[in-house]
Coordinates of C-alpha atoms (C1' of nucleotides) in Angstrom, one line a residue:
Chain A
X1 CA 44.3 116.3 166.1
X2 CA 47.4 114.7 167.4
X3 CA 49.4 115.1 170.7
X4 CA 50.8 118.5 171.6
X5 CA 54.2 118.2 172.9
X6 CA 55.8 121.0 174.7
X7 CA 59.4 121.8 175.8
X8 CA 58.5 122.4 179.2
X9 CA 56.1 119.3 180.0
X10 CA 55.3 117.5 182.6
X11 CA 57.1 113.6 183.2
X12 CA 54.2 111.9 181.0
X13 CA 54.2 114.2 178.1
X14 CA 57.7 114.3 177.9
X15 CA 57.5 110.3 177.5
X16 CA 55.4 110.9 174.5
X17 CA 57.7 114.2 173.0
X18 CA 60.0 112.2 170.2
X19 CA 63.5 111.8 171.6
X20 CA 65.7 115.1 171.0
X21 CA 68.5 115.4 168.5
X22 CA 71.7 116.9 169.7
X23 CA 75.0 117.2 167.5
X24 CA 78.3 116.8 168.7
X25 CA 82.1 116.9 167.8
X26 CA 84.8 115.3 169.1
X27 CA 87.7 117.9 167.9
X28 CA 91.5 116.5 167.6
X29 CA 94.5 118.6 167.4
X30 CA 98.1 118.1 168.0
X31 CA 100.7 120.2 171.0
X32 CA 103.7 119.7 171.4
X33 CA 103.9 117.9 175.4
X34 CA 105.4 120.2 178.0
X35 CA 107.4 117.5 179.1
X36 CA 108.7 115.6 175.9
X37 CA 108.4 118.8 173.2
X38 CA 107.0 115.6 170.4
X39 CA 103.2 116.2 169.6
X40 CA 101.1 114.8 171.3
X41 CA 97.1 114.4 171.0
X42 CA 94.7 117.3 172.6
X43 CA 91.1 117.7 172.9
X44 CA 88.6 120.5 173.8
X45 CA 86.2 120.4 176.2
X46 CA 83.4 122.4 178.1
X47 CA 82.0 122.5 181.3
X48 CA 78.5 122.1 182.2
X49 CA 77.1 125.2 183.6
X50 CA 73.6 123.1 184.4
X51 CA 71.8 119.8 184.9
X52 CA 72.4 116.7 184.4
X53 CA 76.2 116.4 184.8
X54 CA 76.6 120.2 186.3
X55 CA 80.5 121.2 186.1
X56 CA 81.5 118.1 184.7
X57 CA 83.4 118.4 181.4
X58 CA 81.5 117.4 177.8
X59 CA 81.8 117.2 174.4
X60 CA 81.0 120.3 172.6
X61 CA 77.8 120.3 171.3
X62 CA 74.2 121.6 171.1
X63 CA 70.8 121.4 169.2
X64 CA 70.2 120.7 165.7
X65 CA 69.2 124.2 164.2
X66 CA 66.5 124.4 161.7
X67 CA 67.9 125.7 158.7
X68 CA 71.5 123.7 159.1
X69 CA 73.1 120.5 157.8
X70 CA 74.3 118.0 160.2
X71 CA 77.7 118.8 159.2
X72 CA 77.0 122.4 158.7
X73 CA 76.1 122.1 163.0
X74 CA 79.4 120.2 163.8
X75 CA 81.2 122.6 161.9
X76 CA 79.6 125.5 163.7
X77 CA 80.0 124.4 167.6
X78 CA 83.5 123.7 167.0
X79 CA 84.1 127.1 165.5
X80 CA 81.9 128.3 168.6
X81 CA 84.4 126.4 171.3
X82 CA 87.6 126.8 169.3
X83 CA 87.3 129.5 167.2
X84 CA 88.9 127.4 164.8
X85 CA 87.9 125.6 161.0
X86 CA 88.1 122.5 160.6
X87 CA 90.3 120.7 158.5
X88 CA 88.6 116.9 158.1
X89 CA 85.2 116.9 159.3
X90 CA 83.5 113.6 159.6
X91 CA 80.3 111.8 160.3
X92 CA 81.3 109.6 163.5
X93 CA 77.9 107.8 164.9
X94 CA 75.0 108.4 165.5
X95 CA 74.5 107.4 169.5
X96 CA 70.8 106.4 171.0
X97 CA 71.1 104.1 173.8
X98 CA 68.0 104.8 175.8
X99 CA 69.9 106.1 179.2
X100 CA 72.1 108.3 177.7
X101 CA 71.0 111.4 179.5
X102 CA 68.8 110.5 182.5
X103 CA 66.4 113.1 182.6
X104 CA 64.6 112.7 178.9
X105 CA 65.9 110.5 176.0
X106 CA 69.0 112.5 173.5
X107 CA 70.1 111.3 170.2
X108 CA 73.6 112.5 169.7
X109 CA 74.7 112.2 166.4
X110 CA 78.5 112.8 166.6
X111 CA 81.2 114.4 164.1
X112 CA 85.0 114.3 164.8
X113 CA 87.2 116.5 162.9
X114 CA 91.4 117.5 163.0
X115 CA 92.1 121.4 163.1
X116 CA 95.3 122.8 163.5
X117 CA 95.7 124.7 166.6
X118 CA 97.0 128.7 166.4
X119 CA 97.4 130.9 168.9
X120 CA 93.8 131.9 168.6
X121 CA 92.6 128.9 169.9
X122 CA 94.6 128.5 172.8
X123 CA 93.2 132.5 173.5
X124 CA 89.7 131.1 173.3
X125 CA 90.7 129.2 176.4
X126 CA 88.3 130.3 179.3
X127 CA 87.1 128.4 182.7
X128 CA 84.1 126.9 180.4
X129 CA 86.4 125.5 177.5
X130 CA 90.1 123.9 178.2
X131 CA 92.0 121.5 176.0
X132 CA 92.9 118.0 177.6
X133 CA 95.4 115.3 176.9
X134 CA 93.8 112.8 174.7
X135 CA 95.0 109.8 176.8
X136 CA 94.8 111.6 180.5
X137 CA 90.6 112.7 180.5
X138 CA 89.2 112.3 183.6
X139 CA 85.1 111.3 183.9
X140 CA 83.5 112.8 181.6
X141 CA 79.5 113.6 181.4
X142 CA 77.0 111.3 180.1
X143 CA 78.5 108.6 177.7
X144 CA 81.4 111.0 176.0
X145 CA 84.0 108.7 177.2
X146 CA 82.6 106.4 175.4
X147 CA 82.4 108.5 172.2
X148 CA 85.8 109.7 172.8
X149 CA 87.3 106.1 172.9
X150 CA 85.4 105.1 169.4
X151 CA 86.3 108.1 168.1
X152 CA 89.9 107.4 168.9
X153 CA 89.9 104.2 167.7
X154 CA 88.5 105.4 164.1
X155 CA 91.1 107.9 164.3
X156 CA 94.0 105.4 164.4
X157 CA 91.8 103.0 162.2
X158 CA 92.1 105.8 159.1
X159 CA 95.7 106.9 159.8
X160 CA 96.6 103.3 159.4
X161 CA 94.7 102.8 156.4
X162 CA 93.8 106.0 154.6
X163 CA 95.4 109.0 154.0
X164 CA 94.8 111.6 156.8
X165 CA 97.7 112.8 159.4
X166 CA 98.3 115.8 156.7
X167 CA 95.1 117.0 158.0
X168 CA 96.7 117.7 161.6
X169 CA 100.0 119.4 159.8
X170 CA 100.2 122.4 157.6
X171 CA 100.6 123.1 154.3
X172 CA 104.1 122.2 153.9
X173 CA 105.8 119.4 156.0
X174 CA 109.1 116.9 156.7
X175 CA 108.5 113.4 156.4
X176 CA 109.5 113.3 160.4
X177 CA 106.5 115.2 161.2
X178 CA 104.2 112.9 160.0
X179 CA 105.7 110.2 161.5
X180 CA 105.7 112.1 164.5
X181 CA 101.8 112.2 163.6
X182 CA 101.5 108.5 163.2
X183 CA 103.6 108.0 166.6
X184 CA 101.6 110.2 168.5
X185 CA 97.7 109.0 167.5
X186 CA 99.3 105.1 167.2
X187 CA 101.3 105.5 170.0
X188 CA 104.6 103.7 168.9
X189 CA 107.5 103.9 167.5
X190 CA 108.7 103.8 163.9
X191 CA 111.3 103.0 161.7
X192 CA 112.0 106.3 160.0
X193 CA 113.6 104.8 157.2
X194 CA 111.0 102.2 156.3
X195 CA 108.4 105.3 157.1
X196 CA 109.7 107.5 154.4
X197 CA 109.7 104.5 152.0
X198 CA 106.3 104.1 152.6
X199 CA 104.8 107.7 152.6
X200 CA 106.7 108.3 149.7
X201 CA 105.3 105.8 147.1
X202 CA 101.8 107.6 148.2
X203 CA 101.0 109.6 144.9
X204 CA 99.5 112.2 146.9
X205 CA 102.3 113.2 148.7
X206 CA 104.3 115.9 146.4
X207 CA 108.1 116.9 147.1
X208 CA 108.7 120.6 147.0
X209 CA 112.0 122.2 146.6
X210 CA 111.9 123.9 149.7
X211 CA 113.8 122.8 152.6
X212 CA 113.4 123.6 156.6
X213 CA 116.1 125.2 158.4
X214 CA 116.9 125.4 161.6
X215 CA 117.2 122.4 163.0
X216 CA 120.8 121.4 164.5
X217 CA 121.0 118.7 161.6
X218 CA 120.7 118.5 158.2
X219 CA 117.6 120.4 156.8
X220 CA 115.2 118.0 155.8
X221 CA 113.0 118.3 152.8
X222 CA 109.5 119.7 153.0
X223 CA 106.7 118.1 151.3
X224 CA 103.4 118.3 150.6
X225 CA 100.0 117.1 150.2
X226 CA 97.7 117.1 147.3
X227 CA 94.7 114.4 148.1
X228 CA 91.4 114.8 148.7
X229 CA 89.6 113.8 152.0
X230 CA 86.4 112.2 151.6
X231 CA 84.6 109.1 151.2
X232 CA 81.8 110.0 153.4
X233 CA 78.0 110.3 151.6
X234 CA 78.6 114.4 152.4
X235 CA 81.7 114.3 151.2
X236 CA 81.0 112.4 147.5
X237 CA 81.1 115.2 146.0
X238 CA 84.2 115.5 145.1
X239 CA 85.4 112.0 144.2
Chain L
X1 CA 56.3 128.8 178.7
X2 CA 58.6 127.4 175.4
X3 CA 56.8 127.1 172.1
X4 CA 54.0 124.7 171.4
X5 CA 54.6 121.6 168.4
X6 CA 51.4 119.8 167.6
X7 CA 52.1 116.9 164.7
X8 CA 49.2 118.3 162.4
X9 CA 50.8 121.8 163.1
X10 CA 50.8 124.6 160.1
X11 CA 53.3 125.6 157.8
X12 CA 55.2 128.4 160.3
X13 CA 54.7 126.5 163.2
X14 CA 56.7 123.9 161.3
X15 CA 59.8 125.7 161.0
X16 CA 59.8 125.8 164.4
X17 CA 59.7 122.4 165.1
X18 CA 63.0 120.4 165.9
X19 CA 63.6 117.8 162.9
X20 CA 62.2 114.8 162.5
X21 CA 63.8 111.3 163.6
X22 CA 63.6 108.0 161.6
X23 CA 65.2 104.8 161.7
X24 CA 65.7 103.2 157.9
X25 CA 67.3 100.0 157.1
X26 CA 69.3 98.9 153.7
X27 CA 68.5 94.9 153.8
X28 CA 70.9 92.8 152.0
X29 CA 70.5 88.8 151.1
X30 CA 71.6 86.7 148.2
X31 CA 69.2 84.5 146.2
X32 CA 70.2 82.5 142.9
X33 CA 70.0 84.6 140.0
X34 CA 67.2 83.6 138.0
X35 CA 69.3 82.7 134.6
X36 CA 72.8 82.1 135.9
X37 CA 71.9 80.1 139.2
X38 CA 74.3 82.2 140.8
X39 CA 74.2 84.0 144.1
X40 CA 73.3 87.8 143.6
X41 CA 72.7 90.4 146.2
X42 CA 68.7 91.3 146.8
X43 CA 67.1 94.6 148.7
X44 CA 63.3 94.3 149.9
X45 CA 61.9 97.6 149.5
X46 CA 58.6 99.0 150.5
X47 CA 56.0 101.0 148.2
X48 CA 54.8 104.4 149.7
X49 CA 51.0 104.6 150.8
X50 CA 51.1 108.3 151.2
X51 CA 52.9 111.5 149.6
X52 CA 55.4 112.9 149.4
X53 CA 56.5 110.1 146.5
X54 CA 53.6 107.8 146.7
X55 CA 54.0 104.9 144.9
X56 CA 57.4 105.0 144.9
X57 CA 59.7 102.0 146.0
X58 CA 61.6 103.2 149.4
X59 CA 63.7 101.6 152.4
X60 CA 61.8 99.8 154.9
X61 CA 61.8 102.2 157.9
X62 CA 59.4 104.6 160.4
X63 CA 59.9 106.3 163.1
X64 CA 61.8 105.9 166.6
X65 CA 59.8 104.5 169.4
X66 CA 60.3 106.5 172.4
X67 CA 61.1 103.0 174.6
X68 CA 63.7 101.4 171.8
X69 CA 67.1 102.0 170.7
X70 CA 68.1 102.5 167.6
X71 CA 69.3 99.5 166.8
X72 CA 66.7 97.9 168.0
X73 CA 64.3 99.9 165.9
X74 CA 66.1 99.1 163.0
X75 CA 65.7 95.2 163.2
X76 CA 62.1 96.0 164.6
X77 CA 61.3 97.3 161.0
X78 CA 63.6 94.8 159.2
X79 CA 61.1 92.0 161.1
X80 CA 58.5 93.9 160.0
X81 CA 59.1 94.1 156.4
X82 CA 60.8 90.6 156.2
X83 CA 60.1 88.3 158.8
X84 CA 63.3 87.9 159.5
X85 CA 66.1 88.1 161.9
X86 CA 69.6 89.8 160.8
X87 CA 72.4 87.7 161.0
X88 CA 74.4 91.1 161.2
X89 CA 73.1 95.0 162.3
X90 CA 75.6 97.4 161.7
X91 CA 74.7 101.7 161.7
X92 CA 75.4 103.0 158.0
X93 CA 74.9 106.8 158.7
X94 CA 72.9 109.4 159.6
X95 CA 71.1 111.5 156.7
X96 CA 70.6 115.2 157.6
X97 CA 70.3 117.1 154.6
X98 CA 68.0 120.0 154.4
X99 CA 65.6 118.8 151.3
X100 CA 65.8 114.7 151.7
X101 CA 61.3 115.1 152.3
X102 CA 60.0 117.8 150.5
X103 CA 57.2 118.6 153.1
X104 CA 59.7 118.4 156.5
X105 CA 62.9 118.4 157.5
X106 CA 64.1 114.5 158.5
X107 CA 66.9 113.2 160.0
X108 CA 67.2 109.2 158.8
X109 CA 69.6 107.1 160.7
X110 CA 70.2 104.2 158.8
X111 CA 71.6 100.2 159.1
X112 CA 72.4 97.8 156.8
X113 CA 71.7 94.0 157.9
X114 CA 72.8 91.0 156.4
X115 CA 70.3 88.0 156.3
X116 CA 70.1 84.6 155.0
X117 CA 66.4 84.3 152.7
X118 CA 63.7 82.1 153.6
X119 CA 60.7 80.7 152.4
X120 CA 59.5 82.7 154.6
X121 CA 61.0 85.9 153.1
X122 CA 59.6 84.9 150.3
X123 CA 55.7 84.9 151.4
X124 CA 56.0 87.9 153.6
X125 CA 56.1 89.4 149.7
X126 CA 52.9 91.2 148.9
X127 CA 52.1 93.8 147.0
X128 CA 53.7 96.8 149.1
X129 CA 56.9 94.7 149.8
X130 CA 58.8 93.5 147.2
X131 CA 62.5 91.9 146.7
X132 CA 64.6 93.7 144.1
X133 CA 68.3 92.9 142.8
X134 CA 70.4 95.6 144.3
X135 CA 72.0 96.2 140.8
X136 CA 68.9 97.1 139.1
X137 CA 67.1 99.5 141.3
X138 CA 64.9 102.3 139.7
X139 CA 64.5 105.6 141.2
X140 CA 63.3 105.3 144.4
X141 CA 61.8 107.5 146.7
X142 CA 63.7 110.5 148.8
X143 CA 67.8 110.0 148.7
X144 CA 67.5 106.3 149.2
X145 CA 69.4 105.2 145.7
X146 CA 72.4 107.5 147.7
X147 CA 71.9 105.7 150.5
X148 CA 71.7 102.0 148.5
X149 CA 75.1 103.2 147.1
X150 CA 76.8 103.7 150.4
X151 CA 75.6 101.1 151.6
X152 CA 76.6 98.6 148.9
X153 CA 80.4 100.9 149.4
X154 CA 80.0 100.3 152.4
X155 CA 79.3 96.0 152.2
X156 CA 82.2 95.9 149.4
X157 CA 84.8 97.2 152.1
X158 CA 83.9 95.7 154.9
X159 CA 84.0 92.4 152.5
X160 CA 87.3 93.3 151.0
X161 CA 88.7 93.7 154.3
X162 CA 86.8 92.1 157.4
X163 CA 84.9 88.7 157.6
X164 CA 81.6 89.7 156.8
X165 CA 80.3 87.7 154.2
X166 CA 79.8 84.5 156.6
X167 CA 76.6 86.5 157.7
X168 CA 74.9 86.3 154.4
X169 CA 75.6 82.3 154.7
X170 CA 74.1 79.7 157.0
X171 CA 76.4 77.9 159.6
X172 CA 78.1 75.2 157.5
X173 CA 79.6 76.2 154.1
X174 CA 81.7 75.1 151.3
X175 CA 84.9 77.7 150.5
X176 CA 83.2 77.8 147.1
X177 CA 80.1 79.4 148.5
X178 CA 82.4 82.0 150.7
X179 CA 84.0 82.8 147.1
X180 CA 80.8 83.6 145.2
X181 CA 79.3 85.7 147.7
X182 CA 82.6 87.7 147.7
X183 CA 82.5 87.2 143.6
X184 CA 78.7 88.5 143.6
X185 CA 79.3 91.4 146.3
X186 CA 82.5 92.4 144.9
X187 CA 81.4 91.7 140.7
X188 CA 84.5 90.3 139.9
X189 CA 85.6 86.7 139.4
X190 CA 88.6 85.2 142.0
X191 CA 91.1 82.5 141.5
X192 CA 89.9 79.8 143.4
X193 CA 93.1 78.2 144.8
X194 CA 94.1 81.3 145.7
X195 CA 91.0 82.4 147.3
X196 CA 91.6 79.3 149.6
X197 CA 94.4 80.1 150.6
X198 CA 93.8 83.3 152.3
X199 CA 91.0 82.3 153.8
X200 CA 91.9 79.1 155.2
X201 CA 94.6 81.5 156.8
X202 CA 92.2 83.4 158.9
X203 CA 91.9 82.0 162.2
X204 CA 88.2 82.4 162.6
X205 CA 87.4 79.9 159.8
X206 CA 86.5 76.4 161.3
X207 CA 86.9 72.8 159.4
X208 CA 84.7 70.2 159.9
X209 CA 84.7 66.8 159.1
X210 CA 81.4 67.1 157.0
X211 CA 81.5 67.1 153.2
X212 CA 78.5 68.8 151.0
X213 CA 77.1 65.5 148.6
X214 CA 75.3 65.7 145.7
X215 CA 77.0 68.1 143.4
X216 CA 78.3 66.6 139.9
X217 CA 81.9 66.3 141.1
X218 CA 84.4 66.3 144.2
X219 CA 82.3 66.4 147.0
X220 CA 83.8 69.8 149.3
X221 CA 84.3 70.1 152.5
X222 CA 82.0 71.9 154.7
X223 CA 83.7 74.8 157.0
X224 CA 82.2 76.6 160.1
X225 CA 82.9 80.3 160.9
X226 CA 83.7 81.4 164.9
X227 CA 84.2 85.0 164.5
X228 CA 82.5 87.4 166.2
X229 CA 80.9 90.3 164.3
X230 CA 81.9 93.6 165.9
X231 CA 83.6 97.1 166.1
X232 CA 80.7 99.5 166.7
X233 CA 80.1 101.3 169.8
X234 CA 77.1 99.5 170.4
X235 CA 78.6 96.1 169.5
X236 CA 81.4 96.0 171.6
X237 CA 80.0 94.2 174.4
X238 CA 81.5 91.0 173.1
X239 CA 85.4 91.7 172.4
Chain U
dA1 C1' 139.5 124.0 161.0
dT2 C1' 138.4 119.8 162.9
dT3 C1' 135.5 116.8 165.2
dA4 C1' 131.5 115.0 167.5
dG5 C1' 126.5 114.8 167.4
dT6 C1' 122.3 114.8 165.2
dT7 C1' 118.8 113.7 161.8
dC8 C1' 118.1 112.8 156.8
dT9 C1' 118.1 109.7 153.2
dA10 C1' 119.3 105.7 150.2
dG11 C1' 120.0 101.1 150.1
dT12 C1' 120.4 95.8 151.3
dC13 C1' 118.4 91.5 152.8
dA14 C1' 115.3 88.0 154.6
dA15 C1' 110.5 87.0 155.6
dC16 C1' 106.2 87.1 154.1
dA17 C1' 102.0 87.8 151.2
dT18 C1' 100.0 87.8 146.5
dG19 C1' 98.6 86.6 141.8
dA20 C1' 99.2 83.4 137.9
dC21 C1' 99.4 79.0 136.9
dC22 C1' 99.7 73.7 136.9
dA23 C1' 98.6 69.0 138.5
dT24 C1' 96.2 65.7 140.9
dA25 C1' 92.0 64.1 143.6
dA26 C1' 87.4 62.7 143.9
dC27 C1' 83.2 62.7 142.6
dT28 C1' 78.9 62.2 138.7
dA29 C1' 77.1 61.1 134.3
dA30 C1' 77.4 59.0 129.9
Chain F
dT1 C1' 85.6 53.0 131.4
dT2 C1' 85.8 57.5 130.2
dA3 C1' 84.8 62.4 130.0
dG4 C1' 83.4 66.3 132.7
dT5 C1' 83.5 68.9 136.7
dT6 C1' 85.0 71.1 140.9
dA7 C1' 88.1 70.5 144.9
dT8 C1' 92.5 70.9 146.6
dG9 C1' 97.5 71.2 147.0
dG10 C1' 101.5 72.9 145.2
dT11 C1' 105.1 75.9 142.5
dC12 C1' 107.1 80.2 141.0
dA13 C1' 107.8 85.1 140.1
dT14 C1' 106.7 89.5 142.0
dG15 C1' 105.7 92.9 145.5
dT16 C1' 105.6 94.5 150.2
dT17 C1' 107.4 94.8 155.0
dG18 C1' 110.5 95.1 158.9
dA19 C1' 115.3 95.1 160.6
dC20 C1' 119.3 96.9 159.6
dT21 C1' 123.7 99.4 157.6
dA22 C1' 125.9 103.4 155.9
dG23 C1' 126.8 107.6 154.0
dA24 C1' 125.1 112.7 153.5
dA25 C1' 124.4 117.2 155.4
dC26 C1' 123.8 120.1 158.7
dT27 C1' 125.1 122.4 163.8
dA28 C1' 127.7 123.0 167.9
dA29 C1' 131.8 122.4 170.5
dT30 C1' 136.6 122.4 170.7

DNA sequence: ATTAGTTCTAGTCAACATGACCATAACTAA
DNA sequence: TTAGTTATGGTCATGTTGACTAGAACTAAT
């Protein structure tokens, strides 16, 4: 018969119990800044409420259950923290250096998604969960800095390339707010002319008739978007 | 006391048991075709001892060492299988579904490695490791023809767009070779002026003042690449 | 009602990159 | 010497990008 691991072992036997699997999400959203009013980028985070890392602020994320997909988990502890559904969910890395967590060895395998923020979620604000500026996180525990950086960069990585800033928006949307998207995640300013040329020779972006009032300025034209995500292996299945 | 997992544990106790953790890795090298002379792409695969799909063809891969990261696992078992060092380790994906093994739940994390063939390669074939042409694979065992096809995505974008290919190429090399490993990977055939052109833009491509004798014609010059591989989290030691 | 202020939107122009193609160079083999 | 082959440099039309101009369409202030 082979070795009998337990969850409550001793030093030795935990060096013989396979690492443990955790999953992980890195969750992006957009609020407008106090200061400025433009969006800018916001996270959620909980606290640690025990060892290691006690009352710093993590990632969300827990154990792999049984009877759950890997995306299936993600999706679930960031409707847990947020009370809020994802809108792009996606496979990030899988993370296994050996000192992640220093008292037994973790494999983290990490998701990121974009939800837009309602009211609910900033209600589901408590002292364990609280939304941070993207760019103004202080220490964070084990190596989620780290995750959060990567995950940042992918995120600008795919709103250069792909098609994926309408996943931070609602349905309906002016051309200036998904610059504004662009500006906020690549953090610079652009041309709102050559902007509109570009977005706009996107076959997946779709004019509506509708316009948005309200602003002290002519009303700009609302648009919409009518792609698909994915490209991931989960995703595939609908190419 | 928490529950109990022994490795040779019944069916219920099973369920109970957090999944399982392997390391797989999608091998990619370029021999001459055997009737064109051309460079193709080639996989070594391994034959299953043991059920579930016994005699099937399947990724090189096992399970993670408690004392090794994952990356290092992965060219541990790409040694193994090969003999051979990877010019280039790069994490594919992690693998969760629910009904991948029949018997247990995995989860696979997975690279893909470029390396250059050797005679060696060659003889560290046997009857349980064999080399196959990636574009003529038969059903292999678990998900692992999704996994070859992400992978191979995954090789044709990274060629389209980053300089990868160099890795599947030793250190001096004529612009003609560079083209037919990007005309093999990406199946298509490319103007070869132009095909210069762009990539005697990129900065990281080195002349030397070698030329490559013997072929029946112009003899080319021999270039050097000085690029650095990477963009992963765990390869972004060297900037 | 007029005007100033704002953003929206269309367009121009030069710089640059890309794909199709042509011409010459430099070797080998007959 | 010549034919065959690939290597290499170049041209040209087309498409894309960034900088910029200007008018359109609204609100707010006068």
């Amino acid at each position: 018969m082979g070795p009998v691991y337990t969850t409550a072992a001793n030093v030795s036997e935990r060096q013989l119990a396979p690492p443990s699997l955790a999953i992980s999400t890195v969750i992006f959203a957009l609020r407008p800044s106090e200061r400025s009013g433009r969006p800018t980028l916001w996270i959620p985070l909980v606290r640690r409420i025990r060892e290691p890392f006690k009352g710093l602020w993590a990632l969300p994320g827990g154990p792999l259950t049984h009877s759950e997909s890997l995306q299936d988990a993600a999706s679930r502890n960031l409707r847990e923290t947020t009370g809020l559904a994802p809108n792009y969910l996606e496979q990030l890395y899988a993370f296994g250096g050996l000192h992640r967590s220093p008292s037994q060895r973790v494999v983290s395998i990490v998701y990121w998604a974009l939800v837009q923020p309602t009211e609910a979620a900033l209600a589901d604000e408590s002292e364990n969960v609280r939304w941070f500026r993207a760019d103004r996180l202080g220490e964070l525990a084990f190596d989620h800095n780290t995750i959060i950086d990567y995950a940042l960069w992918r995120l600008r990585n795919k709103m250069a390339y792909g098609s994926i800033a309408y996943h931070l928006l609602g349905e309906y949307f002016t051309l200036a707010q998904v610059r504004e998207v662009y500006e906020a995640v690549l953090d610079r300013e652009l041309d709102p002319a050559n902007f509109r040329r570009q977005i706009k020779a996107a076959p997946e972006i779709e004019e509506t008739d509708q316009y948005l009032q309200g602003g002290k300025h002519r009303p700009p034209r609302l648009y919409r978007f009518t792609g698909r995500p994915g490209l991931d292996p989960d995703n595939r299945s609908t190419p």
